[in-house]
Coordinates of C-alpha atoms in Angstrom, one line a residue:
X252 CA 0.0 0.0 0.0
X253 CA 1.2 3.8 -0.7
X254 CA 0.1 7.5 -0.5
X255 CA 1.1 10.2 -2.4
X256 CA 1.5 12.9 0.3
X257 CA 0.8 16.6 0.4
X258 CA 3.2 19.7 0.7
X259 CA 5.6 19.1 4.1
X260 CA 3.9 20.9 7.1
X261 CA 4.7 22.1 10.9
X262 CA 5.9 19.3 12.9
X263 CA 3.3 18.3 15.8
X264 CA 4.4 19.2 19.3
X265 CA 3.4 18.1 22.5
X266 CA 0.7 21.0 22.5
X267 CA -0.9 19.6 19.8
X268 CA -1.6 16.1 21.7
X269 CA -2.5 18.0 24.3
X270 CA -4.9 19.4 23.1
X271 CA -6.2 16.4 21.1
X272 CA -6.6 15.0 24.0
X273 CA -9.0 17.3 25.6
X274 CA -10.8 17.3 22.1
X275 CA -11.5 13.3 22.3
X276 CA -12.8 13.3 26.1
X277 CA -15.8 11.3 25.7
X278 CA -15.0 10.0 22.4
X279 CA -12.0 7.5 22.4
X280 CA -11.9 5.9 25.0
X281 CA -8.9 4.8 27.4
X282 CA -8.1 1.8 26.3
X283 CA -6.5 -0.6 29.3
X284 CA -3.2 -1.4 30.0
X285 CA -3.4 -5.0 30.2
X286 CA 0.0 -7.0 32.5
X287 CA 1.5 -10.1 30.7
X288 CA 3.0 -12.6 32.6
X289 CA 3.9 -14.6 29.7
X290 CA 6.2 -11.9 28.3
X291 CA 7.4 -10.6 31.2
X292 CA 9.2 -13.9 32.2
X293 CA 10.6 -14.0 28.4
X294 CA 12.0 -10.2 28.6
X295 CA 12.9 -10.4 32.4
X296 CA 11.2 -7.3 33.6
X297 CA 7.4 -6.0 33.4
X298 CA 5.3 -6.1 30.1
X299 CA 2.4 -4.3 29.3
X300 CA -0.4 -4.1 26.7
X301 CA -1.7 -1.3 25.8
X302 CA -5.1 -2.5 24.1
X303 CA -6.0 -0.2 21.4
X304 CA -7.8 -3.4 19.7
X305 CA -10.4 -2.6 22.3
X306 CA -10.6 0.9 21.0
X307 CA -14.1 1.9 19.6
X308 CA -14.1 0.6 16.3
X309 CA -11.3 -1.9 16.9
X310 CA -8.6 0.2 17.0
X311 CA -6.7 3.5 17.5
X312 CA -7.4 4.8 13.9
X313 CA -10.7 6.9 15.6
X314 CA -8.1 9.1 17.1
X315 CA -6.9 10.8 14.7
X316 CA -9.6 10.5 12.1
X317 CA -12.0 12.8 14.7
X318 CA -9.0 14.8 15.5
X319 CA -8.7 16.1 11.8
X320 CA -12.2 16.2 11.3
X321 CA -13.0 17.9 14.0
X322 CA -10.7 20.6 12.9
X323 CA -12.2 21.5 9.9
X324 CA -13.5 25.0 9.0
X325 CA -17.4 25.1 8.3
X326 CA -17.6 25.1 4.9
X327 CA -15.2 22.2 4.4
X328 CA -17.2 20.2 7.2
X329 CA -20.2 21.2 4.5
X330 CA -18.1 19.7 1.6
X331 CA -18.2 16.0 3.6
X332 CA -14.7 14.1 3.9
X333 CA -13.4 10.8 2.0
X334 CA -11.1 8.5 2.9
X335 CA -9.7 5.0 1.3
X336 CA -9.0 2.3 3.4
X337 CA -9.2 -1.3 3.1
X338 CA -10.4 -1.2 7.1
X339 CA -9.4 0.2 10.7
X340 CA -8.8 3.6 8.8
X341 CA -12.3 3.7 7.1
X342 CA -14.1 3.1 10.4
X343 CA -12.2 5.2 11.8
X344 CA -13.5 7.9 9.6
X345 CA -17.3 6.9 9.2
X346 CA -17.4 7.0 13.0
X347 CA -15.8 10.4 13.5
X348 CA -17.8 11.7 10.7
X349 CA -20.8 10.3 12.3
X350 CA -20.5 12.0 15.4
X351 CA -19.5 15.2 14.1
X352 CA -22.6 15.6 11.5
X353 CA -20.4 15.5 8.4
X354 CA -21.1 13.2 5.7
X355 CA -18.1 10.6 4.7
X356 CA -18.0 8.8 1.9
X357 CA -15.1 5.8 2.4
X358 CA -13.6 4.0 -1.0
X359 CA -12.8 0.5 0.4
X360 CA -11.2 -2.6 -2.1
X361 CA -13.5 -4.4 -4.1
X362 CA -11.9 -7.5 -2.1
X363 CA -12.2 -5.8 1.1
X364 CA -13.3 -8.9 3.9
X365 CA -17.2 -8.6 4.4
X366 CA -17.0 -7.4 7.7
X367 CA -15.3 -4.4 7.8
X368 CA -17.3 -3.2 4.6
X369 CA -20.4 -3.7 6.9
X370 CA -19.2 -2.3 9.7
X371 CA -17.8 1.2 8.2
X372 CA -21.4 1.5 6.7
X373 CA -22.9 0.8 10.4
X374 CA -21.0 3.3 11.4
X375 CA -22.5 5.9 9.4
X376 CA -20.4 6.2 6.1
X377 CA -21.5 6.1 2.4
X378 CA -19.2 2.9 0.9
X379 CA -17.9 3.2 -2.6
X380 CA -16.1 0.0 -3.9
X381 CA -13.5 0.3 -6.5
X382 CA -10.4 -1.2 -7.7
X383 CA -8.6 -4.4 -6.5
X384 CA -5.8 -2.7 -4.3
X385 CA -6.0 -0.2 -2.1
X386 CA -3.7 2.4 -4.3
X387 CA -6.3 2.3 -6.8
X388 CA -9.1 3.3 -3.9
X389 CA -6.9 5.8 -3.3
X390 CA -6.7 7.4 -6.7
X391 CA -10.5 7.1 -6.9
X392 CA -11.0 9.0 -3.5
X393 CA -8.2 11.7 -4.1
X394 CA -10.1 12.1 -7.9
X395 CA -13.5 12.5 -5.8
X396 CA -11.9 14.8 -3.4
X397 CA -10.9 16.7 -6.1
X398 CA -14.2 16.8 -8.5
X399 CA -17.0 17.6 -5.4
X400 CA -14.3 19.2 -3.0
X401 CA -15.3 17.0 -0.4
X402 CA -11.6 17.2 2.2
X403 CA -9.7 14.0 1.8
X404 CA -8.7 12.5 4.8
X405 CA -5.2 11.1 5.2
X406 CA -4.7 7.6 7.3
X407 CA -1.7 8.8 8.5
X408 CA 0.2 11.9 6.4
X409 CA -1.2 15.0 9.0
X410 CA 0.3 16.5 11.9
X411 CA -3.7 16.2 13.3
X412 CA -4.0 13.2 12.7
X413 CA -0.8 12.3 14.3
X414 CA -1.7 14.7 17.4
X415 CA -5.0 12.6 17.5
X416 CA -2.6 9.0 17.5
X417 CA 0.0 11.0 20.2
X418 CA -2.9 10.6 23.1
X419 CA -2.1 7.0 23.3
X420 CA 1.3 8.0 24.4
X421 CA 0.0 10.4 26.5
X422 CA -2.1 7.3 27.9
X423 CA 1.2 4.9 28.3
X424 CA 2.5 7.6 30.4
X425 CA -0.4 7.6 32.9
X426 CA -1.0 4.7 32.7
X427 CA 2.8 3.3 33.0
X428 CA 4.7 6.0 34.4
X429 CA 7.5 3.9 34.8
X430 CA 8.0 2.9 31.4
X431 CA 11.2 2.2 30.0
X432 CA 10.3 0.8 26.3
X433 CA 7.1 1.3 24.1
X434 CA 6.6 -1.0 21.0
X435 CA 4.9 -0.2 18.4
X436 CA 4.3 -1.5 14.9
X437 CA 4.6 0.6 12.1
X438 CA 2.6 1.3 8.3
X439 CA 2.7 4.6 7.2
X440 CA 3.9 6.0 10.8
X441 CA 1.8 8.3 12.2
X442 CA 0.7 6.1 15.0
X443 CA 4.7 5.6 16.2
X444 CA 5.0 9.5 15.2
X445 CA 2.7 10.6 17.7
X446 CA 3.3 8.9 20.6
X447 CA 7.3 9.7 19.9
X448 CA 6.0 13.2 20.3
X449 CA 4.3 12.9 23.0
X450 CA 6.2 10.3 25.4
X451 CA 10.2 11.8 23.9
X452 CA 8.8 15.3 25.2
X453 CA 8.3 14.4 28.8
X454 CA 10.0 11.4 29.2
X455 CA 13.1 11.3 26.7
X456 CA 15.0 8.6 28.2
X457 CA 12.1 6.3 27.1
X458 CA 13.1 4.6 24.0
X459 CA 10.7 3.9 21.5
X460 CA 11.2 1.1 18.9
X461 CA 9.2 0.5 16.3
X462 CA 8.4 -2.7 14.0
X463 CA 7.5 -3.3 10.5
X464 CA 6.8 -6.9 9.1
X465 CA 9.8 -7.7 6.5
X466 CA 7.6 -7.4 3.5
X467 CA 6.5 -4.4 3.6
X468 CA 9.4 -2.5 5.9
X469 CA 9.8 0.7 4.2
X470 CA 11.3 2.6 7.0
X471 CA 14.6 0.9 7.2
X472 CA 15.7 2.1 3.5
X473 CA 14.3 5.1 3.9
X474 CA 16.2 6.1 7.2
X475 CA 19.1 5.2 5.5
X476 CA 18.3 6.7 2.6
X477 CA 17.0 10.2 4.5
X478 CA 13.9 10.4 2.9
X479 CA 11.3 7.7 2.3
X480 CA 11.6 5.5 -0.4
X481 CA 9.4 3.9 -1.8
X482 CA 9.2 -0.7 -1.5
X483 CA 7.3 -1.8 -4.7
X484 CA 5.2 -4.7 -4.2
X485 CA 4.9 -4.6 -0.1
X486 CA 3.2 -8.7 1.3
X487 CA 2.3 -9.1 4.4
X488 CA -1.0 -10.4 6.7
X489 CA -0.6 -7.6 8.6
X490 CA -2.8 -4.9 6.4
X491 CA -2.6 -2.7 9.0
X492 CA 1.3 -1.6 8.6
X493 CA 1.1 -2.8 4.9
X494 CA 2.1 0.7 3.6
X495 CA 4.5 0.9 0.4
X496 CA 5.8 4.1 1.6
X497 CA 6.5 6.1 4.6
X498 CA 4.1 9.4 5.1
X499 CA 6.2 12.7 4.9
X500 CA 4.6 14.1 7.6
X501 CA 5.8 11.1 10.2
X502 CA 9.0 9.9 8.3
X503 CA 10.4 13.3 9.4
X504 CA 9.6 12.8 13.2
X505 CA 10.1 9.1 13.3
X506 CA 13.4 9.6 12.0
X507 CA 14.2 11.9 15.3
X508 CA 12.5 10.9 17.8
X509 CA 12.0 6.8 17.1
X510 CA 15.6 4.9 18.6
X511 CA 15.0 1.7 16.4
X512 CA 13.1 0.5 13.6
X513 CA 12.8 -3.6 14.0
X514 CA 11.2 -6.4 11.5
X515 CA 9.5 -9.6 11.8
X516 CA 8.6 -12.6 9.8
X517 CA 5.4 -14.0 9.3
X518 CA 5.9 -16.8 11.2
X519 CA 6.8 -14.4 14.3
X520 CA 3.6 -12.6 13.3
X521 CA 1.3 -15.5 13.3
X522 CA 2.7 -16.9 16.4
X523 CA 2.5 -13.3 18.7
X524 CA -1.5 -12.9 17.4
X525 CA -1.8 -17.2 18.6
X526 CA -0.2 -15.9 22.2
X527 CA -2.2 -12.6 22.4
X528 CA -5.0 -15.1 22.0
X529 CA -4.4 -18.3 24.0
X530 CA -2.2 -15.9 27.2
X531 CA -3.8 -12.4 27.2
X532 CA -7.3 -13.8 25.8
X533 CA -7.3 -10.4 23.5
X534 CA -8.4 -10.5 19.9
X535 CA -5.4 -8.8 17.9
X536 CA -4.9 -8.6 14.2
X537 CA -2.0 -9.6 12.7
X538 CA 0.0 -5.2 12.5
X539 CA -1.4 -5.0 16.2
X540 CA 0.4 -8.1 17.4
X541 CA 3.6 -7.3 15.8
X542 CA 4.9 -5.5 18.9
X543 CA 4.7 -8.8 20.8
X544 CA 6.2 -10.5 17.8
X545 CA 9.2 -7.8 18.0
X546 CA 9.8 -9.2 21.7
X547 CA 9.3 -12.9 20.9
X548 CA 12.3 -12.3 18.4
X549 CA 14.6 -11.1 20.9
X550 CA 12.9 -11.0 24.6
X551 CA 16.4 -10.3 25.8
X552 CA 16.9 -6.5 23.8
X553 CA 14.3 -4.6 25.4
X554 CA 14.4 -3.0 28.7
X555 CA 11.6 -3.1 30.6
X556 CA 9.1 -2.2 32.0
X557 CA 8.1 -2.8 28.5
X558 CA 4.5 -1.4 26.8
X559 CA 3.8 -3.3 24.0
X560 CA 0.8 -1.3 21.6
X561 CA -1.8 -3.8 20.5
X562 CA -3.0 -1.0 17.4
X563 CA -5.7 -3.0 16.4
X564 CA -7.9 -6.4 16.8
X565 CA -10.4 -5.8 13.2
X566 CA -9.2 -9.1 12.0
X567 CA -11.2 -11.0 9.2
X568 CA -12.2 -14.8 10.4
X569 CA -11.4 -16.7 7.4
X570 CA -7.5 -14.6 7.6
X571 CA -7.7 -15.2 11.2
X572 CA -8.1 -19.3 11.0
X573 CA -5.4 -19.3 8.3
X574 CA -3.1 -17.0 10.5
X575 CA -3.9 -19.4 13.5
X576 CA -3.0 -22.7 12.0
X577 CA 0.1 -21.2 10.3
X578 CA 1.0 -20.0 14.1
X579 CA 0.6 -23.3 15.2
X580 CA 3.0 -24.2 12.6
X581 CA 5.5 -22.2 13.5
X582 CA 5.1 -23.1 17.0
X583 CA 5.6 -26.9 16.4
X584 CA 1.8 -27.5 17.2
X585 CA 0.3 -28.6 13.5
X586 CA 2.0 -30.8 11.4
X587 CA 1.2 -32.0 7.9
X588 CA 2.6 -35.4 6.6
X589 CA 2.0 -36.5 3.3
X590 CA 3.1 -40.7 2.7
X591 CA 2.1 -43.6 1.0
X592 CA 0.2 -46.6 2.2
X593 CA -1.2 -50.0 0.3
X594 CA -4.7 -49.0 -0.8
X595 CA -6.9 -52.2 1.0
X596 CA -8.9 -52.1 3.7
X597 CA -8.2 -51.8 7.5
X598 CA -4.6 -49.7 6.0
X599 CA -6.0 -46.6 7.2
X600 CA -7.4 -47.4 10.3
X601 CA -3.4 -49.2 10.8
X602 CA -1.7 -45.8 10.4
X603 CA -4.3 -44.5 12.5
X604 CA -3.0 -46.8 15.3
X605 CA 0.6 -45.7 14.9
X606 CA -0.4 -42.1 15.3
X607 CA -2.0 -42.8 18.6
X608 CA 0.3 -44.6 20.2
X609 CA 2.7 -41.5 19.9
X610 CA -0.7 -39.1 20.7
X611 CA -0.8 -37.4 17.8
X612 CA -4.6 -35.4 17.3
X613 CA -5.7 -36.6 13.6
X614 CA -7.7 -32.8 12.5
X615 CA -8.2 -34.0 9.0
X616 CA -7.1 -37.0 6.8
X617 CA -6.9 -37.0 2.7
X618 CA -7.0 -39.4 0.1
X619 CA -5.6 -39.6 -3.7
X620 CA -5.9 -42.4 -5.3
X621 CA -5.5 -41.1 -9.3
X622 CA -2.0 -39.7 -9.5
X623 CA -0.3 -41.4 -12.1
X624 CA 2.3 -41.6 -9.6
X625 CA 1.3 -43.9 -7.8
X626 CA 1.3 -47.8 -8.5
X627 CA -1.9 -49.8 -9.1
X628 CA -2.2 -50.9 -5.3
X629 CA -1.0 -47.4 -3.3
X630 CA -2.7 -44.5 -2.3
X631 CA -1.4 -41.3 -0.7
X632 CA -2.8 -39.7 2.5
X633 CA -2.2 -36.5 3.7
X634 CA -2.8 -36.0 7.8
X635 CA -3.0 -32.8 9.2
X636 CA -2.1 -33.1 12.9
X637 CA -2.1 -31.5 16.0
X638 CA 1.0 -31.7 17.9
X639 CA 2.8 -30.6 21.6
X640 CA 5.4 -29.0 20.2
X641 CA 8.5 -29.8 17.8
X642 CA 10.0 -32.2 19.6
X643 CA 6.9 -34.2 19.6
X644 CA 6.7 -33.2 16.0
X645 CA 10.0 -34.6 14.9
X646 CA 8.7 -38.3 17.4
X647 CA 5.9 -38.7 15.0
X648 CA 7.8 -38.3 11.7
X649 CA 10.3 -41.0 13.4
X650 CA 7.3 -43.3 14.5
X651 CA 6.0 -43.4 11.0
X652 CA 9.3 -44.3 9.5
X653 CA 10.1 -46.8 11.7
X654 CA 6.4 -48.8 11.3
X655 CA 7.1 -48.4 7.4
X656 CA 5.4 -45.2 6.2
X657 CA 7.2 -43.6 2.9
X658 CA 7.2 -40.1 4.4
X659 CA 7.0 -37.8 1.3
X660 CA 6.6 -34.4 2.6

């Protein structure tokens, strides 16, 4: 995902969260700050989350959305806003607009999951599909922008909208006074930029690191570079921080204020949203677990106490049952074997036997019996298994060798 970016502006200062924080009293709420024991044995000092997944709409995106809304002059208010968002940002904006009397109309991806297409019109917004990725939305809203002069409004490119994200550091400071290290995961960057701004300014011995998943990191190259550069093609599950290029407006303060930019893998994402939800019981998507990714990576380079920012928990069910088995994966926890066996009867119900002796949990069993492959009397299976971990993984591969089972992958 990128933005094409307006003209560079004033750089936010604490002020400004300041006094975005007065102007979201009674609208955002203060999401809580949530201990984990889990982590906190793994870094070796306190870890908390701060749970912006249980912001209204799902996540922290409200913020700033109402922030910049709210500062509009009366006759852009009478213009109505649009936004394009596959998601957190588009409900973000139908609910501000909502509350402020402004009409929003939101360009979301034809693809965009079911729910979050029904939940940004619940929440007040007139839904325009269009294209299959989101920078084609975006050219569509920035063209509609342009032909009514309704105000386009920026996920993450504008210094309100990073004043509006800057209250939850304001929050981490309240809330955590003692805070040593805040984590939080990074797209465009106005989330991290505002609550640099905010927690630097009174607490600048507090170092903030920030994480991007490694297909779609655009920060690295572009702090090296000294301006943001552009990653073509950005993949990842995490659609929240899947941003092609940094914002101008938050690349400038993230590049002073922010100590360390971090990546993870996928497997480290899909593993930290499985532990958010089997240890903290919190529904995270995929960008607002990649904090607690960043510490499952290296527990040991983080000084605590430790706030990790949950950004968001608006994760689609079918991506969050794919995400869950492939963090089981990763974790040693669901195996996949695929072998050959004679094709007669009773065979099946034989392997079956080996697999329980060694207490493996049969999820789902296949059968091909037409590959050319294979000889006249063979068929293969494929077993997808729950497991205890990869030691218990790697008894199970043995166990089938050893009664006879041609493991092929």
């Amino acid at each position: 995902m990128s933005y094409r970016t307006a003209a560079p502006v004033a750089p936010v200062t604490l002020d400004d969260v300041r006094g975005a924080q007065k102007m979201l009293s009674g609208v955002a709420r203060v999401t809580a700050m949530e201990g984990s024991r889990h982590l906190s044995q793994l870094v070796g000092a306190p870890v908390h989350l701060k749970c912006e997944n249980l912001q209204r709409t799902g996540s922290f995106k409200l913020r700033g959305a109402y922030v910049r809304i709210a500062g509009l002059l009366p006759e852009q208010r009478a213009a109505g806003v649009v936004a394009a968002s596959a998601g957190n940002h588009a409900q973000g904006v139908a609910l501000a607009s909502s509350l402020l009397g402004v009409h929003a109309t939101v360009f979301m991806p034809k693809g965009a999951p079911l729910p979050k297409i029904s939940a940004t019109r619940d929440y007040g917004a007139e839904v325009r599909l269009h294209g299959q990725v989101v920078d084609e939305t975006l050219a569509a809203a920035q063209e509609y922008a342009e032909r009514t002069g309704a105000v386009f409004i920026h996920p993450f490119d504008h210094p309100d909208v990073i004043a509006g994200q800057g209250t939850v550091g304001l929050e981490i400071l309240e809330q955590c006074p003692e805070v040593r290290t805040v984590v939080v995961g990074i797209g465009g960057g106005g989330l991290a930029a505002g609550i640099a701004v905010a927690v630097k300014a009174l607490r600048p011995d507090v170092r903030i690191v920030g994480v991007q998943a490694e297909g779609a990191a655009a920060y690295p190259p572009s702090l090296a570079a000294g301006r943001p550069v552009a990653v073509e093609h950005p993949s990842t599950m995490a659609d929240g921080i899947k941003v092609g290029r940094p914002g101008d407006v938050p690349f400038g303060i993230v590049g002073d204020l922010v100590d360390e930019v971090r990546t993870v893998s996928e497997d480290e994402l899909s593993t930290a949203l499985l532990l958010c939800l089997e240890r903290a019981k919190l529904v995270v998507e995929p960008a607002g677990a990649s904090p607690v990714a960043a510490l499952l990576s290296e527990p040991g380079a983080f000084a605590g106490p430790v706030v990790a920012v949950l950004s968001g928990g608006n994760v689609d069910p079918v991506l969050m049952q794919g995400v869950l088995r492939h963090g089981m994966a990763a974790q040693g926890r669901y195996l996949a074997v695929r072998l050959r066996l004679t094709d007669r009867p009773g065979a099946l119900a034989t392997l079956l036997g080996v697999l329980s002796v060694v207490d493996a949990n049969v999820l789902d069993v296949s059968h091909v019996r037409t590959d050319p492959r294979l000889g006249l009397t063979e068929a293969e299976v494929e077993l997808h298994l729950e497991t205890e971990g990869p030691e218990h993984c790697v008894e199970v591969g043995r166990a089938l060798r050893e009664a006879g089972y041609p493991v092929i992958g």
